[in-house]
XYZ file of C-alpha atoms in Angstrom:
628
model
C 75.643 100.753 102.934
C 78.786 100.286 101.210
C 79.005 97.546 98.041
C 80.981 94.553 99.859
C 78.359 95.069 102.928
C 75.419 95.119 100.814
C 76.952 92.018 98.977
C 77.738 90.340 102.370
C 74.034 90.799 104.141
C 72.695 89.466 100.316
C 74.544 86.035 100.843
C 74.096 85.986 104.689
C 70.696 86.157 104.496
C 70.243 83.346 101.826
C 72.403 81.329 104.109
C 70.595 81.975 107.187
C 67.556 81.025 105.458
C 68.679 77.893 104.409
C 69.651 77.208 108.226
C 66.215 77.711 109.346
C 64.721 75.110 106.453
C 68.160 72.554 107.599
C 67.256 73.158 111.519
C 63.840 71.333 110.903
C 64.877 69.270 108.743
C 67.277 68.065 111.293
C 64.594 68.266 114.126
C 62.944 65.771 112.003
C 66.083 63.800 111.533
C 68.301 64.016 114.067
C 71.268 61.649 112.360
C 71.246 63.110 109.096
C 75.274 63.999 108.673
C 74.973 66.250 105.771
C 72.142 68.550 107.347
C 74.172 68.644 109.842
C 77.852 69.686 107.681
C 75.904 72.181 105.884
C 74.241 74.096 109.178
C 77.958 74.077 110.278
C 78.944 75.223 106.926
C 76.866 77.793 106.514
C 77.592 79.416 109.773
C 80.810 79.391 109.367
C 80.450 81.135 105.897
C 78.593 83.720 107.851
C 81.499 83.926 110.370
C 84.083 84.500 107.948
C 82.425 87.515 106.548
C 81.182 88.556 109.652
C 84.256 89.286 110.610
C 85.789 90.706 107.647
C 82.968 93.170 108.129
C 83.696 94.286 111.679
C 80.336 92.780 113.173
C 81.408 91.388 116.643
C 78.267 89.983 117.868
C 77.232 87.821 114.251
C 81.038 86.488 114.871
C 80.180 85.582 118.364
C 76.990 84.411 117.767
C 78.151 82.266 114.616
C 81.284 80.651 116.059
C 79.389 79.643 119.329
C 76.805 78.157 117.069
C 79.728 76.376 114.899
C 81.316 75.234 117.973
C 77.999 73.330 118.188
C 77.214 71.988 115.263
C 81.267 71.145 115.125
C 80.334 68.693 118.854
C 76.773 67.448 117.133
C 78.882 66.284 113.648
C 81.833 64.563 115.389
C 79.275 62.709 118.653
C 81.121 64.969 121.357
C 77.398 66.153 122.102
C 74.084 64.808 121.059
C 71.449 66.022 118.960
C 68.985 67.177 121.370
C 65.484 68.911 121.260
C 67.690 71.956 123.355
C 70.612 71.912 120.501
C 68.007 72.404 117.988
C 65.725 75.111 120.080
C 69.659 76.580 120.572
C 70.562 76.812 117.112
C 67.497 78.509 115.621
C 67.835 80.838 118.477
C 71.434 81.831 117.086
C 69.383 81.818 113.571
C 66.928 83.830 114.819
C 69.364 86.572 116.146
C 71.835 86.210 113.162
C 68.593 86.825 110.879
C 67.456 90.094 113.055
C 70.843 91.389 112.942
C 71.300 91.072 109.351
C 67.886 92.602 108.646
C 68.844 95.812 110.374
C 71.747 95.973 108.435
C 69.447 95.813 105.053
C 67.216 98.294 106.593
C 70.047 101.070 106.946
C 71.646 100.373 110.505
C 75.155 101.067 111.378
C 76.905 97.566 111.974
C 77.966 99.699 115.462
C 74.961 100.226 116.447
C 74.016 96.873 116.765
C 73.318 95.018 119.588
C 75.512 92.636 121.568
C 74.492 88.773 121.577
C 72.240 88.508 124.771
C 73.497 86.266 127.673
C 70.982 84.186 127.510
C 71.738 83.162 123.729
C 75.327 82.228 125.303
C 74.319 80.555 128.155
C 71.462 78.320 126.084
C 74.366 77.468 123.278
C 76.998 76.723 125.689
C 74.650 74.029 127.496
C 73.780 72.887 124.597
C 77.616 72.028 123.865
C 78.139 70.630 126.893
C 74.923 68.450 126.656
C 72.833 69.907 129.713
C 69.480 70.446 129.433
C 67.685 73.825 130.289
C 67.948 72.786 134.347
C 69.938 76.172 134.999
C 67.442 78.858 134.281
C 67.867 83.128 134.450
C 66.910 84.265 138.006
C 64.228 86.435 136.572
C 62.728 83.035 135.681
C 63.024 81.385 139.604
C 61.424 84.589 140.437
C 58.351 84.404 138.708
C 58.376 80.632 139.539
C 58.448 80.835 143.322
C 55.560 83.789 143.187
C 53.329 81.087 140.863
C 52.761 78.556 143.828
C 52.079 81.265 147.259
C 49.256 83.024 144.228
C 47.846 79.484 143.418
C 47.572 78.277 147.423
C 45.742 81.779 147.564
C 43.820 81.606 144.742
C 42.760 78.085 146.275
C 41.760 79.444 149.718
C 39.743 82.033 148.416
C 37.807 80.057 146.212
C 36.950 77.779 149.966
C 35.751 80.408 151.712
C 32.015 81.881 150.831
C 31.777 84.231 148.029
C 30.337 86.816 150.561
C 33.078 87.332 152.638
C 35.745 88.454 149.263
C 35.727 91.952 149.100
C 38.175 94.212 146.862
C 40.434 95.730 150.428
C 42.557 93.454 152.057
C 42.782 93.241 156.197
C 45.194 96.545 156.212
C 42.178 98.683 154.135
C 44.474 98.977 151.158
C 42.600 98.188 148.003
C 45.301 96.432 146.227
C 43.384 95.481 142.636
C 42.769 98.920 142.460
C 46.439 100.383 143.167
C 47.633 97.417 140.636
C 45.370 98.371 137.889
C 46.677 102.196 138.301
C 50.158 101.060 137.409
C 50.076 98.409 134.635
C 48.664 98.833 131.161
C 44.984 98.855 130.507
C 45.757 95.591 128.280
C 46.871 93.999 131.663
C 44.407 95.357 134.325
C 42.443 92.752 136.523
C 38.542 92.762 135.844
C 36.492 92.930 138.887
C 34.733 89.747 139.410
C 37.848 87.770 138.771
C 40.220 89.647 140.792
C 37.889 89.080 143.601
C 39.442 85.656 144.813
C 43.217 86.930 144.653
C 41.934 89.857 146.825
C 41.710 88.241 149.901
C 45.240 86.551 149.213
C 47.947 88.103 151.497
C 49.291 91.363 149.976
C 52.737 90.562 149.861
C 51.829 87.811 146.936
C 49.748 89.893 144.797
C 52.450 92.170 145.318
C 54.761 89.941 143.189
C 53.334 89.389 140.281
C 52.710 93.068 140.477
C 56.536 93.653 140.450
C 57.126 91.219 137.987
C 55.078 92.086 135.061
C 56.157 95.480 135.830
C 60.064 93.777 134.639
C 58.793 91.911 131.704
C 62.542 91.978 130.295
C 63.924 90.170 132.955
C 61.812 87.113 131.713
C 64.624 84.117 129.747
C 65.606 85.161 126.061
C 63.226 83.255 123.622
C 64.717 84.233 120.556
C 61.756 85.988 119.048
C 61.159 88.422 122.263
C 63.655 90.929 120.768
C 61.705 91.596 117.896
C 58.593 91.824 119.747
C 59.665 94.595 122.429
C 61.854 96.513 120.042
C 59.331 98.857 118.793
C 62.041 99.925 116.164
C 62.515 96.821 115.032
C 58.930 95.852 115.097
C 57.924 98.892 113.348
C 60.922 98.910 110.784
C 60.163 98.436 106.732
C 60.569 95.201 105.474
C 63.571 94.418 103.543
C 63.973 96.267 100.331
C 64.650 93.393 97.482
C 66.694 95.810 95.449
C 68.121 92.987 93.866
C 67.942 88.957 93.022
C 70.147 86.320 92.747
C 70.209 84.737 89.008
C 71.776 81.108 87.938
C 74.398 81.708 85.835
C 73.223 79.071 83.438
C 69.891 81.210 83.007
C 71.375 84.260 82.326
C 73.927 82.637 79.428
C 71.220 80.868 77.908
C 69.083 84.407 78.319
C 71.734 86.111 76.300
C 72.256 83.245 74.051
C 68.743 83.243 73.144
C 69.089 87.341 72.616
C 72.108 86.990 70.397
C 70.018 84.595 68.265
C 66.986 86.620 67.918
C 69.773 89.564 66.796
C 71.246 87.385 64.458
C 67.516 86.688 63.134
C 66.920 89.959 62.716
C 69.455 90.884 60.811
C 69.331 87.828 58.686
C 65.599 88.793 57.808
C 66.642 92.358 57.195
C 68.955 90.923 54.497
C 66.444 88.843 52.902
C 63.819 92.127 52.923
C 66.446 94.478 51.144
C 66.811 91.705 48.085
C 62.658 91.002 47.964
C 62.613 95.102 47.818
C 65.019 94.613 44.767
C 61.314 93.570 42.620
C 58.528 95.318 42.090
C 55.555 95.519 44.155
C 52.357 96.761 43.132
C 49.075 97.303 44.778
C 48.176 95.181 47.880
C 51.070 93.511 47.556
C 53.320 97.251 47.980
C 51.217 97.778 50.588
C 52.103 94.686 52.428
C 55.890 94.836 51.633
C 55.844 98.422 53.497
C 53.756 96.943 56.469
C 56.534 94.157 56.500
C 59.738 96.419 56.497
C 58.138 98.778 59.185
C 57.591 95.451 61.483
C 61.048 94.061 61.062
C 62.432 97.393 61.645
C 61.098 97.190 65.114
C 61.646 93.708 65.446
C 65.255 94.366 65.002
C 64.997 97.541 67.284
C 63.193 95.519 70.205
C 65.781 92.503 69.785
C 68.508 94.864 69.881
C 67.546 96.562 73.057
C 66.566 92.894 74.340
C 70.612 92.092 73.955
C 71.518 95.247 75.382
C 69.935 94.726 78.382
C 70.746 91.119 78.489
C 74.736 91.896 78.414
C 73.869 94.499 81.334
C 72.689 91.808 83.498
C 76.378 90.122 83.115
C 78.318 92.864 83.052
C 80.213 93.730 86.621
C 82.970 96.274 87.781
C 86.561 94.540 87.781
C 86.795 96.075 91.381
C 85.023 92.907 93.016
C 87.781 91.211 91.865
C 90.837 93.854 92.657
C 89.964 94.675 96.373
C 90.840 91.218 97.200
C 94.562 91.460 96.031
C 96.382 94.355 98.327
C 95.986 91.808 101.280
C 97.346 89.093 99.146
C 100.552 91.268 98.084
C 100.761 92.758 101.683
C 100.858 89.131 103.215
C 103.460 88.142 100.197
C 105.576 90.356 100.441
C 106.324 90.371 104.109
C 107.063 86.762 103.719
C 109.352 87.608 101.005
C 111.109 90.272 102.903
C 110.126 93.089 100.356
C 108.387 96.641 101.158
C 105.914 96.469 98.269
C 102.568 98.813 97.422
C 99.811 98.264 95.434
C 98.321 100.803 93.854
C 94.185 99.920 91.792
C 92.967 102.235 88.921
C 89.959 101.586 87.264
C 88.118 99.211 89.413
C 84.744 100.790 87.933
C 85.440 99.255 84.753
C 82.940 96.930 83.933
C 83.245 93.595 82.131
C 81.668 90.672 81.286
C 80.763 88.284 84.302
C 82.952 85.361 82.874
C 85.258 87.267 82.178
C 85.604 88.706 86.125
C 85.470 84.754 87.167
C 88.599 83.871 85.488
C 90.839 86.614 85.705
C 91.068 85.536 89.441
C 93.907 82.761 88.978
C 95.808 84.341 86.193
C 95.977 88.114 88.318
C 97.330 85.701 91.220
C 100.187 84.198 89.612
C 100.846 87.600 87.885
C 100.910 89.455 91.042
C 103.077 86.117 92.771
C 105.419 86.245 89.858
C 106.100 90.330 90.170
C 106.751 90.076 93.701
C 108.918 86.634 94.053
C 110.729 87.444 90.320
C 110.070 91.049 89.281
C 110.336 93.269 92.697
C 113.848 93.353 94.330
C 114.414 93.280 98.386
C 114.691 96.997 99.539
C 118.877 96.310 100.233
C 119.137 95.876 96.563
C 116.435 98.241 95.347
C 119.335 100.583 97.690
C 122.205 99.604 95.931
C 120.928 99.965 92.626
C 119.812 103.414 93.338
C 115.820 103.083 93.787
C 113.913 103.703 96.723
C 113.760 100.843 98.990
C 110.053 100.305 98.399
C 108.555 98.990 95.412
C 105.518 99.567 93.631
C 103.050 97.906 91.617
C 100.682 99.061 89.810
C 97.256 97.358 88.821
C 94.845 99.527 86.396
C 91.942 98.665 83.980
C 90.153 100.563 81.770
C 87.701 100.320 78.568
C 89.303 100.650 75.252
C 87.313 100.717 72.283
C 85.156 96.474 72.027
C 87.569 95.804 74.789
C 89.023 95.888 78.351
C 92.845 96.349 79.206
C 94.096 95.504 82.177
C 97.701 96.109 82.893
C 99.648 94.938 85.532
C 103.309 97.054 85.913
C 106.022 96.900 88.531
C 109.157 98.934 88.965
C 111.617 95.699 89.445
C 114.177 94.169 87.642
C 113.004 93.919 84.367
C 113.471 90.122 82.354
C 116.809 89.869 80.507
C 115.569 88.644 76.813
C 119.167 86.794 77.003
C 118.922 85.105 80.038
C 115.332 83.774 79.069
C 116.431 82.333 75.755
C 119.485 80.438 77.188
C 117.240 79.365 80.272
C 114.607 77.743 77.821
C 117.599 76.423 76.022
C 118.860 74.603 79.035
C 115.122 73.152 79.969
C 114.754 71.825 76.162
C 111.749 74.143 75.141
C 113.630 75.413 72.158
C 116.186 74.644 70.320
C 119.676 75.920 70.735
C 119.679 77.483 67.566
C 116.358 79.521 67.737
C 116.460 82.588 66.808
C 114.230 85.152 68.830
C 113.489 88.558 69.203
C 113.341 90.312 72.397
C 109.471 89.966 72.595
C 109.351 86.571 71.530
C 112.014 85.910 74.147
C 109.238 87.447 76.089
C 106.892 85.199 75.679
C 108.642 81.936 76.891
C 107.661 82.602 80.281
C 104.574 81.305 79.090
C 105.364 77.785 77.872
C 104.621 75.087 80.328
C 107.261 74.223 82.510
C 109.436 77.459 81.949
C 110.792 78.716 85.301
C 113.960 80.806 86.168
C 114.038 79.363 89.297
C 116.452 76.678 90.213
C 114.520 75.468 93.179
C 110.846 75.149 93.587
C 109.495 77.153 96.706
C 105.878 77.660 97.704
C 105.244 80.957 95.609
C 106.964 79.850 92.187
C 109.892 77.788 90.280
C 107.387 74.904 89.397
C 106.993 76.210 85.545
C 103.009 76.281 85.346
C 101.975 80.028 87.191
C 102.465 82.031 84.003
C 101.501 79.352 81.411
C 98.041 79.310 83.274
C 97.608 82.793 82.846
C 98.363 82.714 79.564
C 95.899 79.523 78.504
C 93.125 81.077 80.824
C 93.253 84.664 78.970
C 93.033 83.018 75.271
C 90.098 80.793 76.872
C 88.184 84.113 76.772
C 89.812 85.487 73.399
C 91.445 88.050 74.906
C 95.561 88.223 74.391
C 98.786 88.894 76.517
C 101.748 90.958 75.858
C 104.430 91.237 77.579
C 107.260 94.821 77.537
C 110.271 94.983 79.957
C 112.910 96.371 80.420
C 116.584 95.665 82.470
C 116.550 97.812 85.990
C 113.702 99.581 85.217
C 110.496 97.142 85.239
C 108.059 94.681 83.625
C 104.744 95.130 81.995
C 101.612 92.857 81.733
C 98.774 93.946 79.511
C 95.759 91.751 78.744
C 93.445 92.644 76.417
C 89.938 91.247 76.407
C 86.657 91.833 74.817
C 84.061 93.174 76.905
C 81.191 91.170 76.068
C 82.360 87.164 75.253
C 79.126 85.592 73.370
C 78.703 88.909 70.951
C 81.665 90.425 69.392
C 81.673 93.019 66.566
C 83.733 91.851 63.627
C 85.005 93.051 60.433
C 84.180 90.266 58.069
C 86.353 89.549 55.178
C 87.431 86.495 52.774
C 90.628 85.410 51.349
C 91.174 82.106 49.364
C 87.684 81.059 48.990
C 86.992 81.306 53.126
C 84.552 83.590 54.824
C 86.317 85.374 58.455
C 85.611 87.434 61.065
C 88.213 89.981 62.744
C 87.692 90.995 66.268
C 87.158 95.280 65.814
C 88.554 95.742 68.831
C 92.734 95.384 67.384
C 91.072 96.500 63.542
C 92.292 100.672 63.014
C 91.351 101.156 59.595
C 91.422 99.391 55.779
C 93.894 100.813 53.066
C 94.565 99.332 49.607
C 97.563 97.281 48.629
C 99.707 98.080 45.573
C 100.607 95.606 43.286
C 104.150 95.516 44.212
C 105.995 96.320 47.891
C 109.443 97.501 48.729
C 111.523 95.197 50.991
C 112.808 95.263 54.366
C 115.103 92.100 54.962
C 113.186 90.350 52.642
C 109.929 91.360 53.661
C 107.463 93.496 52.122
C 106.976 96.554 53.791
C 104.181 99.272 52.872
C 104.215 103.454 54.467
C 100.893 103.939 56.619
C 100.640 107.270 57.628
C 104.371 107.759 57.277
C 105.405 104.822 59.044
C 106.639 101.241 57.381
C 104.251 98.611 58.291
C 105.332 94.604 57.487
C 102.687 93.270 55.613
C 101.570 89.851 56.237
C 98.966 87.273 54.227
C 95.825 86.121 56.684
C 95.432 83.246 53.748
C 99.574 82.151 54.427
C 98.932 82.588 58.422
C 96.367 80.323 58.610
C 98.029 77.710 55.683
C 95.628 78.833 52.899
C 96.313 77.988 49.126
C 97.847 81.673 47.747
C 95.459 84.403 46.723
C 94.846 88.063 45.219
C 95.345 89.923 48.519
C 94.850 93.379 47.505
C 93.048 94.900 50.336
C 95.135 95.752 53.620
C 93.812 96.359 57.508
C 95.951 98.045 59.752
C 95.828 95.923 63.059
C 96.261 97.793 66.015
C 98.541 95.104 68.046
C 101.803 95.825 70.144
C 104.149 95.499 66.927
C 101.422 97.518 64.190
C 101.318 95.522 60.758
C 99.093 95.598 57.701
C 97.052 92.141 57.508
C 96.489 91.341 53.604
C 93.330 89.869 52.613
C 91.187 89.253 49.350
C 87.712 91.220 49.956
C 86.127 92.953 52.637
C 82.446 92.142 53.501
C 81.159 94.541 56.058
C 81.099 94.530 59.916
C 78.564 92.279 61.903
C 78.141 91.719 65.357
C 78.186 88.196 65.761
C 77.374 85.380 68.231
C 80.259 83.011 68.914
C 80.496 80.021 69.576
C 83.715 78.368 71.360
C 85.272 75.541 69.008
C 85.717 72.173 71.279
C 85.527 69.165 68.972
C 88.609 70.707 67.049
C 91.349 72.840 67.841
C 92.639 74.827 64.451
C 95.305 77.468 64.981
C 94.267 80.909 64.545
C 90.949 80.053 64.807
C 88.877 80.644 67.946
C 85.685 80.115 67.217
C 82.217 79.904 64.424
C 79.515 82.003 63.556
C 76.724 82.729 61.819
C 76.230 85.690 59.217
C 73.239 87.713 58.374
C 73.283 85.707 55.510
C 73.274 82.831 57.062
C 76.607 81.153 56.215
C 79.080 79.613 58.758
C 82.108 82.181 59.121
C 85.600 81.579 60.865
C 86.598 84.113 63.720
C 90.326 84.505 63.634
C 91.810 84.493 67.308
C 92.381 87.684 69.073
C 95.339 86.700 70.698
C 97.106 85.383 67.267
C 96.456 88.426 65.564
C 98.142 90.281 68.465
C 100.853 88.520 68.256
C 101.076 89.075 63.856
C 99.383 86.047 63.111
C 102.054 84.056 64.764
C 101.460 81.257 66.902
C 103.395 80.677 70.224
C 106.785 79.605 69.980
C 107.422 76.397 68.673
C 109.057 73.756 71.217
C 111.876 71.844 70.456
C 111.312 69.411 68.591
């Protein structure tokens, strides 16, 4: 069973479930309106992916069903002992159907819905009651009163005269027994009054429990005469479904006891600074050897934690190349997607809400980035366009990139654009990347007139506001007639990050790892590019910039450098490095500082700063300042 499958029979089930439990509630209640919206919610759910999955009879089955519950919610049909019996017939066969499929069947080798499943549910949308039963049924109903006159003469005539051969000299118990099932054979004494019935109406119930499949559907007689069904394994639970909540407050609770650890490992290495003699050296080593695998149990216990959250990026990529196929042929463009890296696995959050900002990435490529194939023609590119979508891990962190072969942005036309909408003012001065960037302010749009994919001004600033949510960062590379370039970086895990921690002007910060390359030391003096002092890493010139001046610091000593790895590489002074830590963050929401994402705890135990990913990405710039 394939992974979107396997994901769908998970939910179904859980929903069907929840039908049965709403179905007797309902019996119970019979005007209760929001039993009644979520039975008709839930099979529709079922539909939806029933059908996305190629599983004719569920659909059939489900939208019958929600035809139903759609007349029982509005009063075109009433809520009848039959509607109910009907529905958690439909439940029943939606349930059997979904457990074959979790027990390793082929969705085409599953049955079709049975007639009688139809015919039940359409009477029961119509409002008639069972008075139109299966002719199997009338048959066994006209036999029941000839055998019950016989069984009623026999029983007035003397017990002496009943013997086992009817008039002809056929013995007719005995030629019954021989061709039913030992299970269903006629004892002797008993049989002894339908005996001297006529033989044509022992013959029928002869014939018909010799056709016990012709009896009405029941809902539960499938599973009881399907001997592979009846036989099959129950249900492997090969997995569970988790609140959320529980699992952040799971890792939460393992980032702490980390944090503990480490924090008592601190406090052990200065008691291990005095001397110890006697019990009390004996006692110190007992100690050390228990935190030691204290800290080793509480670090696997976080390990495994962040597993739990952690899911492939694919669960959120396969549902794009219908949303870009759809798109683009109501755009007019010839447009393919192309998905690397859908393996990559990231943090659950994380997966959650990329959703919205991939959307209006993917919108904005194909409405302002990708050309129509006429002018894709004239400019000398094939007429279809391609865009590419690719993840992978890198380092503490994911990238995801999002590329497309278009137009490219014009860094000139985006400056005098903002100009015109009063973002900036008219005598900014920007580079080409921070021209860039102003497709993220709110309200920016190249677009004179609004339409229903963009030219509102608040796609790309969503993107940008939900990827610094999870302090990840955005840059942006293009370039005229050949293309554009998204690439998000984000850290894999959110609550735990490894930092490099460092101080500058009395304050104690954390770096994210995943942009820090390496430290160097700073000279006392620095030659000058335009002003600006420049220092040779590894035979390049790198700007150097204060973290203490970034973030509006008093002046310091800065004489220790780290090369951060961003899109523009610079050397980020700062007074003292402390060490690495991994620590737990937590979001800052009373406050908003810039720079600043977040607070944490060290293994000391004092409250550290964690400088922004995204504004160290960017050289400890912010965004770019509105007009004022």
């Amino acid at each position: 069973m394939d992974d979107m499958l396997k994901d769908f029979v998970v939910e179904a089930m859980d929903l069907a479930v929840n039908v049965e439990e709403h179905l007797l509630r309902l019996e119970r209640d019979p005007d209760n309106k929001e039993t009644l919206n979520a039975v008709f919610r839930s099979f529709h759910t079922i539909k939806g992916g029933a059908g996305f999955m190629g599983l004719p009879a569920l659909v059939a089955a489900c939208h019958l069903t929600e035809n139903l519950f759609d007349a029982l919610r509005t009063g075109a049909a009433p809520v009848t002992p039959i509607a109910i019996e009907a529905a958690l017939q439909a439940s029943g066969f939606v349930a059997d159907q979904l457990t074959e499929l979790a027990n390793g069947s082929a969705p085409e080798s599953l049955p079709a819905m049975p007639e009688e499943l139809e015919h039940i549910l359409t009477n029961a949308i119509e409002g008639k009651g069972m008075d139109a039963p299966a002719p199997a049924a009338a048959v066994v109903a006209e036999v029941a009163v000839p055998v019950a006159e016989a069984v009623e003469v026999a029983a007035a005539a003397p017990a002496a005269a009943v013997s086992t051969a009817s008039a002809d000299g056929l013995d007719w118990e005995a030629m019954y027994n021989a061709v039913v099932p030992a299970a269903s054979q006629i004892a002797a004494a008993p049989v002894s009054a339908v005996a001297a019935a006529p033989a044509a109406v022992v013959a029928a119930p002869a014939a018909a429990a010799a056709k016990p499949a012709a009896k009405a559907w029941d809902g539960n007689e499938r599973r009881e005469e399907r001997p592979e069904v009846r036989h099959a394994a129950p249900v492997k639970e090969d997995s569970i479904r988790v609140d959320a909540v529980k699992l952040d407050a799971l890792l939460e609770v393992a980032g702490e006891s980390v944090q503990a650890a480490n924090q008592a490992a601190v406090l052990l290495e200065r008691l291990l600074q005095f001397k110890f003699e006697g019990q009390a050296a004996t006692l110190m080593a007992t100690l050390a050897e228990t935190l030691e695998r204290a800290s080793r149990y509480s670090t696997e216990l976080q390990r495994a934690t962040l597993a739990t959250r952690m899911q492939p990026v694919g669960r959120l990529f396969q549902k794009f190349p219908r949303l870009v196929r759809e798109l683009a042929k109501d755009l007019g463009k010839d447009v393919e997607l192309t998905i690397e890296g859908a393996e990559t696995e990231v943090d659950r959050v994380v997966v959650d809400s990329l959703y919205d900002p991939l959307v209006h990435m993917l919108r904005n490529s194909l409405d302002h980035g990708v050309e129509s194939p006429e002018a894709r023609l004239a400019a000398g590119k094939p007429a279809k366009s391609y865009i590419s979508l690719k993840a992978w891990q890198e380092a503490n962190s994911v990238m995801i990139v999002l590329q497309d072969d278009g137009k490219g942005m014009d860094p000139v036309f985006l400056r005098s654009k903002a100009q015109q909408k009063g973002l900036i003012s008219e005598n900014a001065q920007l580079s080409n990347d921070e021209c860039f960037q102003l497709v993220f302010l709110p309200g920016f749009s190249t677009k004179e007139v609004a339409s229903s994919v963009s030219g509102r001004g608040v796609g790309m600033d969503v993107v940008k506001t939900a990827v610094e949510k999870n302090r990840g960062a955005i840059h942006i590379e293009s370039m005229l007639g050949k293309g554009t370039k998204f690439a998000i970086r984000l850290p894999i895990e959110l609550s735990i990050v490894p930092t490099m921690l460092v101080s500058t002007s009395g304050a104690a910060l954390a770096l994210p790892m995943a942009v820090v390359q390496r430290v160097v030391e700073l000279p006392e003096t620095f030659m000058e590019v335009g002003g600006a002092p420049v220092l040779k890493d590894q035979g390049r010139p790198l700007p150097v910039r204060s973290l203490a001046s970034s973030l509006g610091y008093e002046s310091c000593s800065e004489r220790v450098g780290i090369v951060v790895a961003a899109p523009q590489p610079y050397i980020l002074a700062v007074e003292a490095v402390d060490g690495t830590a991994d620590l737990v963050i937590k979001p800052m929401t009373a406050i908003t500082v810039e720079g600043i994402t977040g607070t944490a705890r060290s293994a000391e135990g004092e409250l550290v700063l964690v400088v922004g990913l995204s504004f160290l990405m960017d050289g400890c710039r912010g965004s770019v300042r509105l007009a004022a």
